Short mmCIF file of C-alpha atoms in Angstrom, two decimals:
data_model
loop_
_atom_site.label_atom_id
_atom_site.label_comp_id
_atom_site.label_asym_id
_atom_site.label_seq_id
_atom_site.Cartn_x
_atom_site.Cartn_y
_atom_site.Cartn_z
CA MET A 1 -57.09 24.30 -28.61
CA SER A 2 -56.98 22.02 -26.44
CA LYS A 3 -53.53 19.88 -26.19
CA PRO A 4 -53.18 16.27 -27.29
CA ARG A 5 -52.89 13.89 -24.33
CA ILE A 6 -50.41 11.18 -23.18
CA VAL A 7 -51.05 8.66 -21.07
CA LEU A 8 -48.09 7.76 -18.97
CA ALA A 9 -47.24 4.62 -17.26
CA TYR A 10 -46.86 6.34 -13.25
CA SER A 11 -45.50 4.67 -10.44
CA GLY A 12 -45.00 7.51 -8.48
CA GLY A 13 -41.38 7.20 -8.66
CA LEU A 14 -38.94 9.74 -9.09
CA ASP A 15 -38.62 9.33 -12.94
CA THR A 16 -42.04 9.31 -13.66
CA SER A 17 -43.14 12.31 -11.52
CA VAL A 18 -40.48 14.45 -13.29
CA ALA A 19 -41.43 12.95 -16.48
CA ILE A 20 -44.89 14.46 -16.07
CA ARG A 21 -43.61 18.08 -16.14
CA TRP A 22 -41.11 17.31 -18.65
CA LEU A 23 -43.94 16.39 -21.14
CA ASN A 24 -45.37 19.48 -20.61
CA GLU A 25 -42.72 21.81 -20.91
CA HIS A 26 -40.88 20.27 -23.86
CA LYS A 27 -43.59 18.01 -25.72
CA ASP A 28 -46.46 20.60 -24.88
CA VAL A 29 -48.98 17.66 -24.25
CA ASP A 30 -51.52 17.12 -21.28
CA VAL A 31 -50.32 14.14 -19.30
CA VAL A 32 -53.04 11.80 -17.85
CA ALA A 33 -50.97 9.56 -15.08
CA CYS A 34 -52.04 5.80 -15.20
CA ALA A 35 -50.86 4.12 -11.92
CA VAL A 36 -51.46 0.13 -12.29
CA ASP A 37 -51.49 -1.48 -8.82
CA VAL A 38 -49.62 -5.35 -9.40
CA GLY A 39 -49.14 -5.66 -5.65
CA GLN A 40 -46.30 -3.67 -5.35
CA GLY A 41 -47.53 -2.60 -1.71
CA VAL A 42 -48.73 0.53 -1.88
CA ASP A 43 -50.67 1.65 0.89
CA ASP A 44 -52.72 4.55 -0.06
CA LEU A 45 -53.90 4.67 -3.98
CA ASP A 46 -55.35 7.95 -3.38
CA GLU A 47 -51.74 9.05 -2.63
CA ILE A 48 -50.52 7.89 -5.51
CA LYS A 49 -53.31 9.27 -7.63
CA GLN A 50 -52.97 12.50 -5.96
CA ARG A 51 -49.52 13.09 -6.55
CA GLY A 52 -49.86 12.51 -10.14
CA LEU A 53 -52.20 15.40 -10.23
CA ASP A 54 -49.67 17.61 -8.05
CA CYS A 55 -47.11 16.74 -10.04
CA GLY A 56 -49.08 18.32 -13.45
CA ALA A 57 -51.23 15.69 -15.08
CA VAL A 58 -54.59 16.73 -16.35
CA GLU A 59 -56.03 13.64 -14.93
CA SER A 60 -54.96 10.77 -13.07
CA VAL A 61 -56.18 7.12 -12.98
CA VAL A 62 -54.90 4.44 -10.56
CA VAL A 63 -56.10 0.90 -11.33
CA ASP A 64 -56.33 -1.92 -9.35
CA ALA A 65 -55.48 -4.95 -10.85
CA ARG A 66 -53.78 -7.17 -7.80
CA ALA A 67 -56.50 -10.16 -8.63
CA GLU A 68 -55.85 -9.71 -12.61
CA TYR A 69 -52.01 -9.91 -12.18
CA ALA A 70 -52.33 -12.99 -10.54
CA THR A 71 -55.01 -14.57 -12.57
CA ASP A 72 -54.02 -13.71 -16.26
CA PHE A 73 -50.08 -13.36 -16.16
CA ILE A 74 -48.71 -15.01 -12.71
CA ALA A 75 -50.56 -18.07 -13.40
CA PRO A 76 -49.19 -18.94 -16.91
CA ALA A 77 -45.55 -18.42 -16.08
CA LEU A 78 -45.97 -20.49 -13.04
CA LYS A 79 -47.47 -23.55 -14.89
CA ALA A 80 -44.79 -22.55 -17.49
CA ASN A 81 -42.23 -22.67 -14.21
CA ALA A 82 -40.74 -19.58 -16.05
CA MET A 83 -36.99 -18.49 -15.10
CA TYR A 84 -35.03 -16.21 -17.32
CA MET A 85 -31.59 -17.42 -17.72
CA GLY A 86 -32.76 -20.38 -15.20
CA LYS A 87 -32.92 -17.99 -12.25
CA TYR A 88 -35.58 -15.33 -12.55
CA PRO A 89 -38.90 -15.10 -12.02
CA LEU A 90 -39.81 -12.30 -14.53
CA VAL A 91 -40.65 -10.30 -11.60
CA SER A 92 -40.39 -6.94 -14.11
CA ALA A 93 -40.84 -8.45 -16.87
CA LEU A 94 -44.03 -10.37 -15.95
CA SER A 95 -45.93 -7.01 -14.73
CA ARG A 96 -45.26 -5.26 -17.84
CA PRO A 97 -48.21 -6.31 -20.52
CA LEU A 98 -50.71 -5.86 -17.72
CA ILE A 99 -49.30 -1.94 -17.71
CA VAL A 100 -49.66 -1.72 -21.09
CA LYS A 101 -52.64 -3.30 -21.46
CA HIS A 102 -54.56 -0.29 -19.35
CA LEU A 103 -52.46 2.20 -20.71
CA VAL A 104 -54.20 1.70 -23.74
CA ARG A 105 -57.15 0.97 -22.51
CA VAL A 106 -57.07 4.49 -20.50
CA ALA A 107 -55.69 5.78 -23.73
CA ARG A 108 -58.57 4.85 -25.91
CA GLU A 109 -61.53 6.20 -22.93
CA THR A 110 -59.21 9.61 -23.06
CA GLY A 111 -58.64 9.91 -26.43
CA ALA A 112 -55.18 10.23 -26.31
CA ALA A 113 -53.07 10.30 -29.14
CA GLY A 114 -49.99 8.10 -27.31
CA VAL A 115 -48.95 6.44 -24.01
CA ALA A 116 -45.67 7.24 -22.50
CA HIS A 117 -43.24 5.74 -19.80
CA GLY A 118 -39.96 6.51 -17.57
CA CYS A 119 -37.81 3.84 -18.56
CA THR A 120 -34.19 5.03 -19.48
CA GLY A 121 -32.11 3.80 -22.94
CA LYS A 122 -30.40 1.13 -20.73
CA GLY A 123 -33.13 -1.49 -20.08
CA ASN A 124 -35.43 -3.85 -20.75
CA ASP A 125 -38.60 -2.29 -19.58
CA GLN A 126 -38.52 0.51 -22.75
CA VAL A 127 -39.06 -2.96 -25.62
CA ARG A 128 -41.75 -4.25 -23.08
CA PHE A 129 -43.20 -1.05 -23.20
CA GLU A 130 -43.49 -0.25 -26.67
CA VAL A 131 -43.35 -3.47 -28.11
CA GLY A 132 -46.55 -4.37 -26.36
CA THR A 133 -48.22 -1.32 -27.50
CA MET A 134 -47.17 -1.96 -31.15
CA CYS A 135 -49.23 -5.24 -30.52
CA LEU A 136 -52.12 -3.83 -28.92
CA ALA A 137 -52.51 -0.62 -30.26
CA PRO A 138 -50.05 0.08 -33.57
CA ASP A 139 -51.81 3.26 -33.64
CA LEU A 140 -50.33 4.70 -30.67
CA GLU A 141 -47.51 7.01 -30.55
CA THR A 142 -45.07 5.60 -27.51
CA LEU A 143 -42.83 8.90 -26.17
CA ALA A 144 -40.47 7.87 -23.86
CA PRO A 145 -39.08 10.82 -21.88
CA ILE A 146 -35.93 9.86 -19.41
CA ARG A 147 -34.67 8.10 -22.23
CA GLU A 148 -34.72 11.44 -24.45
CA TRP A 149 -34.02 13.17 -21.69
CA GLY A 150 -31.00 11.49 -20.18
CA LEU A 151 -30.72 13.12 -16.83
CA SER A 152 -28.82 11.06 -14.00
CA ARG A 153 -30.88 10.30 -10.51
CA ASP A 154 -29.04 13.33 -8.83
CA ALA A 155 -30.15 15.97 -11.82
CA ALA A 156 -33.65 14.45 -11.87
CA ILE A 157 -33.99 14.85 -8.14
CA ASP A 158 -32.65 18.37 -8.54
CA TYR A 159 -35.11 19.02 -11.42
CA ALA A 160 -38.31 18.06 -8.73
CA GLU A 161 -36.69 19.93 -6.00
CA GLU A 162 -36.36 23.36 -8.48
CA ARG A 163 -39.58 23.41 -9.64
CA GLY A 164 -41.33 21.74 -6.35
CA ILE A 165 -42.64 18.68 -7.86
CA PRO A 166 -43.42 16.22 -4.77
CA ILE A 167 -41.48 12.95 -5.10
CA PRO A 168 -41.12 10.10 -2.17
CA PRO A 169 -38.65 10.69 0.03
CA MET A 170 -35.04 9.54 -0.85
CA SER A 171 -31.57 10.04 -0.74
CA LYS A 172 -28.55 10.59 -3.13
CA LYS A 173 -26.45 8.76 -0.94
CA SER A 174 -29.19 5.44 -1.39
CA PRO A 175 -29.46 5.42 -5.32
CA TYR A 176 -30.99 1.82 -5.08
CA SER A 177 -33.50 1.52 -7.92
CA ILE A 178 -36.44 -0.71 -6.81
CA ASP A 179 -39.48 -2.20 -8.37
CA GLU A 180 -41.66 -4.57 -7.09
CA ASN A 181 -45.33 -6.26 -7.26
CA ALA A 182 -46.79 -9.69 -5.84
CA TRP A 183 -44.01 -11.73 -8.00
CA GLY A 184 -41.02 -9.98 -6.08
CA ARG A 185 -38.84 -7.50 -5.94
CA THR A 186 -35.92 -6.33 -7.71
CA ALA A 187 -32.93 -3.43 -6.82
CA GLU A 188 -30.20 -2.29 -8.74
CA CYS A 189 -27.75 0.95 -8.92
CA GLY A 190 -25.24 2.26 -6.65
CA ILE A 191 -23.04 -0.45 -4.85
CA LEU A 192 -25.08 -3.20 -6.56
CA GLU A 193 -22.96 -1.92 -9.72
CA ASP A 194 -19.54 -3.84 -8.39
CA PRO A 195 -20.23 -7.36 -9.32
CA TRP A 196 -17.24 -7.87 -6.94
CA GLU A 197 -19.30 -6.57 -3.56
CA ALA A 198 -21.78 -8.26 -1.62
CA PRO A 199 -25.33 -6.88 -1.48
CA PRO A 200 -25.62 -4.89 1.64
CA GLU A 201 -28.39 -5.89 3.97
CA ASP A 202 -30.47 -3.07 3.51
CA VAL A 203 -31.18 -3.50 -0.01
CA TYR A 204 -33.44 -6.29 1.12
CA GLU A 205 -36.64 -6.11 2.54
CA ARG A 206 -38.98 -9.24 1.62
CA THR A 207 -36.54 -11.56 2.57
CA VAL A 208 -34.27 -11.65 6.07
CA SER A 209 -30.66 -12.72 5.79
CA VAL A 210 -30.37 -16.56 6.27
CA LYS A 211 -28.25 -15.63 9.71
CA ASP A 212 -31.24 -14.23 11.30
CA ALA A 213 -33.85 -16.85 10.00
CA PRO A 214 -35.77 -19.05 12.19
CA ASP A 215 -33.47 -22.34 13.50
CA GLU A 216 -36.81 -24.29 13.09
CA PRO A 217 -38.14 -24.73 9.94
CA GLU A 218 -41.49 -24.65 8.64
CA GLU A 219 -43.74 -27.21 6.37
CA VAL A 220 -46.20 -25.67 4.42
CA VAL A 221 -48.69 -27.89 2.11
CA ILE A 222 -49.61 -26.23 -1.52
CA ALA A 223 -52.60 -28.23 -3.04
CA PHE A 224 -52.46 -27.66 -6.92
CA ARG A 225 -55.35 -28.31 -9.79
CA HIS A 226 -54.03 -28.16 -13.49
CA GLY A 227 -51.02 -26.85 -12.51
CA LEU A 228 -51.91 -23.69 -10.26
CA PRO A 229 -51.94 -23.44 -6.51
CA VAL A 230 -55.34 -23.45 -4.84
CA SER A 231 -54.88 -23.86 -1.33
CA LEU A 232 -52.83 -23.93 1.23
CA ASP A 233 -52.24 -25.76 4.58
CA GLY A 234 -55.51 -27.18 3.59
CA ARG A 235 -57.20 -23.59 3.45
CA GLU A 236 -58.52 -22.98 -0.27
CA LEU A 237 -57.49 -18.90 -1.46
CA PRO A 238 -57.32 -16.92 -4.19
CA LEU A 239 -54.38 -17.02 -6.47
CA ALA A 240 -53.24 -13.83 -5.35
CA ASP A 241 -53.87 -14.22 -1.60
CA LEU A 242 -52.15 -17.48 -1.90
CA VAL A 243 -48.77 -16.25 -3.36
CA ALA A 244 -49.03 -13.27 -1.02
CA GLU A 245 -48.78 -15.35 1.87
CA ILE A 246 -46.40 -18.04 1.03
CA ASP A 247 -44.30 -15.02 0.07
CA ALA A 248 -44.29 -13.80 3.48
CA ARG A 249 -43.78 -17.00 5.28
CA ALA A 250 -40.84 -18.12 2.83
CA GLY A 251 -39.33 -14.60 2.94
CA ALA A 252 -39.39 -14.60 6.76
CA HIS A 253 -37.23 -18.03 6.54
CA GLY A 254 -34.98 -15.99 3.99
CA VAL A 255 -36.00 -18.02 0.85
CA GLY A 256 -35.92 -16.44 -2.63
CA ARG A 257 -32.92 -14.21 -2.78
CA ILE A 258 -31.72 -13.95 -6.08
CA ASP A 259 -28.00 -12.41 -6.67
CA MET A 260 -26.92 -12.40 -10.48
CA ILE A 261 -25.71 -11.20 -13.78
CA GLU A 262 -28.18 -10.99 -16.36
CA ASP A 263 -28.19 -11.10 -20.19
CA ARG A 264 -30.03 -8.09 -20.79
CA LEU A 265 -31.94 -7.83 -24.06
CA VAL A 266 -30.17 -4.56 -25.18
CA GLY A 267 -26.80 -6.52 -25.27
CA ILE A 268 -25.25 -5.32 -22.19
CA LYS A 269 -24.95 -7.54 -19.00
CA SER A 270 -26.08 -6.15 -15.52
CA ARG A 271 -25.47 -6.97 -12.19
CA GLU A 272 -29.24 -7.67 -10.49
CA ILE A 273 -30.43 -8.68 -6.95
CA TYR A 274 -34.10 -10.24 -6.62
CA GLU A 275 -35.86 -10.95 -3.87
CA CYS A 276 -38.56 -13.83 -4.67
CA PRO A 277 -39.80 -15.77 -1.56
CA GLY A 278 -43.26 -16.81 -3.22
CA ALA A 279 -41.99 -17.06 -6.60
CA ILE A 280 -39.22 -19.33 -5.83
CA THR A 281 -41.12 -21.34 -3.27
CA LEU A 282 -44.27 -22.28 -5.74
CA ILE A 283 -42.13 -22.79 -8.75
CA THR A 284 -40.34 -25.42 -7.07
CA ALA A 285 -43.52 -26.48 -5.70
CA HIS A 286 -45.13 -27.04 -9.14
CA ARG A 287 -41.99 -28.41 -10.94
CA ASP A 288 -41.79 -31.18 -8.69
CA LEU A 289 -45.24 -32.09 -8.88
CA GLU A 290 -44.63 -32.17 -12.31
CA ASP A 291 -41.93 -34.61 -11.94
CA LEU A 292 -44.37 -37.03 -10.74
CA CYS A 293 -47.76 -36.33 -13.08
CA LEU A 294 -46.31 -35.76 -16.51
CA GLU A 295 -45.14 -38.73 -18.77
CA GLN A 296 -41.31 -38.59 -19.51
CA GLU A 297 -41.57 -36.99 -23.17
CA LEU A 298 -43.89 -34.61 -22.33
CA ALA A 299 -42.07 -33.79 -19.40
CA ASP A 300 -38.60 -33.45 -21.40
CA HIS A 301 -40.53 -31.43 -24.01
CA LYS A 302 -42.09 -29.13 -21.96
CA ARG A 303 -38.29 -28.54 -19.88
CA VAL A 304 -37.28 -27.38 -23.31
CA GLU A 305 -40.53 -24.91 -23.85
CA GLU A 306 -40.08 -23.01 -20.36
CA GLY A 307 -36.60 -21.39 -21.10
CA ARG A 308 -37.95 -20.40 -24.76
CA TYR A 309 -40.89 -19.57 -22.64
CA ALA A 310 -39.19 -17.47 -20.15
CA GLN A 311 -37.26 -15.81 -23.15
CA LEU A 312 -39.98 -14.43 -24.53
CA ILE A 313 -41.31 -13.01 -21.49
CA TYR A 314 -38.10 -10.94 -20.74
CA ASN A 315 -37.93 -10.06 -24.18
CA GLY A 316 -41.38 -8.31 -24.49
CA LEU A 317 -43.02 -10.24 -26.47
CA TRP A 318 -46.08 -11.35 -23.87
CA TRP A 319 -48.50 -11.01 -26.80
CA GLY A 320 -46.99 -12.21 -29.51
CA PRO A 321 -47.93 -15.71 -31.68
CA LEU A 322 -45.22 -17.83 -30.35
CA LYS A 323 -46.65 -17.35 -26.76
CA LYS A 324 -50.02 -18.10 -27.63
CA ALA A 325 -48.89 -21.19 -28.93
CA ILE A 326 -46.79 -22.09 -26.15
CA ASP A 327 -49.55 -21.10 -23.54
CA ALA A 328 -51.52 -23.60 -25.45
CA PHE A 329 -49.18 -26.52 -25.07
CA ILE A 330 -48.34 -25.59 -21.37
CA ASP A 331 -51.98 -25.67 -20.43
CA GLU A 332 -52.37 -28.97 -22.02
CA ALA A 333 -49.44 -30.59 -20.25
CA ASN A 334 -51.14 -28.76 -16.52
CA ARG A 335 -54.39 -30.94 -17.31
CA TYR A 336 -53.50 -33.52 -15.31
CA VAL A 337 -50.81 -31.62 -12.68
CA ASN A 338 -52.95 -31.93 -9.97
CA GLY A 339 -52.00 -33.32 -5.94
CA GLU A 340 -50.45 -32.18 -2.83
CA VAL A 341 -46.67 -30.55 -2.22
CA ARG A 342 -44.93 -30.76 1.18
CA VAL A 343 -42.41 -27.90 0.91
CA GLN A 344 -39.75 -27.27 3.75
CA LEU A 345 -38.87 -23.42 4.54
CA TYR A 346 -35.58 -23.43 6.17
CA LYS A 347 -32.49 -21.05 6.19
CA GLY A 348 -32.73 -19.75 2.78
CA SER A 349 -34.44 -22.74 0.92
CA ALA A 350 -37.67 -24.06 0.00
CA THR A 351 -37.53 -28.13 -0.24
CA VAL A 352 -39.59 -30.04 -1.57
CA VAL A 353 -39.89 -33.10 1.41
CA GLY A 354 -42.99 -35.22 -0.07
CA ARG A 355 -45.65 -35.21 -2.97
CA ARG A 356 -48.71 -37.32 -3.52
CA SER A 357 -51.36 -37.43 -6.46
CA GLN A 358 -54.18 -39.10 -8.01
CA ASP A 359 -52.85 -38.20 -11.65
CA SER A 360 -49.50 -39.77 -11.17
CA ALA A 361 -47.93 -41.14 -14.68
CA LEU A 362 -46.31 -43.86 -13.70
CA TYR A 363 -45.25 -43.94 -10.07
CA ASP A 364 -46.99 -47.07 -8.88
CA TYR A 365 -45.67 -47.99 -5.39
CA ASP A 366 -46.27 -51.92 -6.61
CA MET A 367 -44.20 -51.18 -9.66
CA ALA A 368 -41.60 -48.79 -7.64
CA THR A 369 -41.03 -50.77 -4.45
CA TYR A 370 -38.12 -53.40 -3.97
CA ASP A 371 -40.02 -55.06 -1.15
CA GLU A 372 -42.46 -58.32 -1.29
CA GLY A 373 -45.10 -57.50 -3.57
CA ASP A 374 -43.12 -56.05 -6.40
CA GLN A 375 -45.11 -56.24 -9.33
CA PHE A 376 -42.57 -55.12 -11.87
CA ASP A 377 -41.23 -58.19 -14.12
CA GLN A 378 -37.86 -57.93 -14.14
CA THR A 379 -37.10 -61.21 -16.63
CA LEU A 380 -38.80 -58.28 -19.28
CA SER A 381 -35.26 -56.59 -18.80
CA GLU A 382 -32.95 -58.80 -20.40
CA GLY A 383 -34.51 -58.50 -24.01
CA PHE A 384 -35.21 -54.90 -23.53
CA VAL A 385 -31.10 -53.81 -22.39
CA LYS A 386 -29.96 -56.11 -25.92
CA LEU A 387 -31.96 -54.42 -28.19
CA TRP A 388 -31.68 -50.97 -26.11
CA GLY A 389 -27.62 -51.52 -26.66
CA LEU A 390 -27.79 -52.96 -30.02
CA PRO A 391 -27.19 -49.53 -31.84
CA LEU A 392 -23.96 -48.95 -29.68
CA LYS A 393 -22.79 -52.80 -29.77
CA THR A 394 -22.58 -52.89 -33.43
CA TRP A 395 -21.00 -49.99 -33.72
CA ALA A 396 -18.56 -50.60 -31.12
CA ALA A 397 -17.71 -53.51 -32.68
CA ARG A 398 -17.23 -52.20 -36.38
CA ALA A 399 -15.31 -49.55 -34.57
CA GLN A 400 -12.72 -52.20 -32.90
CA GLN A 401 -12.82 -53.59 -36.11
CA GLN A 402 -10.93 -50.99 -37.49
CA GLY A 403 -8.36 -50.05 -34.51
CA ASP A 404 -10.37 -46.77 -33.37
CA ALA A 405 -10.22 -46.30 -29.65
CA LEU A 406 -13.06 -45.50 -28.28
#
């Protein structure tokens, strides 16, 4: 009698490599390893596929989802200027619903009884994987071998060595936990767990130190259409390629390093290190172009929705109805966000130094200028100011009559 199958979200790293064998031994299931390429810089996908088989999987599947990740996940997050706690561009949180989508697809195609992930019980990803699966396939079981097992990183290395499980080169003296994709890179564990300690330089890979950044600034021109970047320095590029190029160019100037204390969904705080040069540069440019193109009330309300939107993604609710509804609002808000933005990359900063658009909402040079040719009728302002201040003037007069201090 054949064993039930479980599709494991497989990264090729330590935790998911040992999870294959643990599921074999403790759950008596066959494992299908499913690795999803979301731009994490894997040079040899065939090697990852073979490693899954060598670790004990009965089948190993590799999905090239780089273009899909850019168009279906990065794009809506960029249009929303999605930054958790106003700082974090949702690198890991943004990739999880896409990985879940393919886990469910492979589970259906292979007749699997469920899916599995390699998350611990202290992080946010367990929620994203499991709630995402509940939304897309409520009938599938979800297993969490690392959470159930509870092994430390060192113990997991020992487990792999004892059983001859092939794992990527690592050291117990360098315990950083790394996750990355096209939108950025995350690092935690080790010395980073002490929020007083400065991150050592060996934590970083996608950004140079500010002290080693070029002494001359670099300018890039990013063109947007309906809120999405479509060209870089006059060259039209697919979104995935544009993100990759701006990420490399901004990272070379030290742009995008984030060191933050993060409020995790599970109720604890953690110290996180992020490198997001492309994300920070593009969000900075997009937000600035919105300032030029959006009407004031629309812009004010969109800023409110942006924080809620980022929190929904962070909390694993990508597939929920509220996120879908906010998407419709954000798409409408970005309808006229068209134009070009000049961004200067210099010593850790991405600074907007120019912007232009044929769809600017209220910016009219003839109305804005203080030089000759000013077409703003300043005589209208006297009545406007009186009407605008009338409620406060009335309130202040009554307060003073009653002897109340303002």
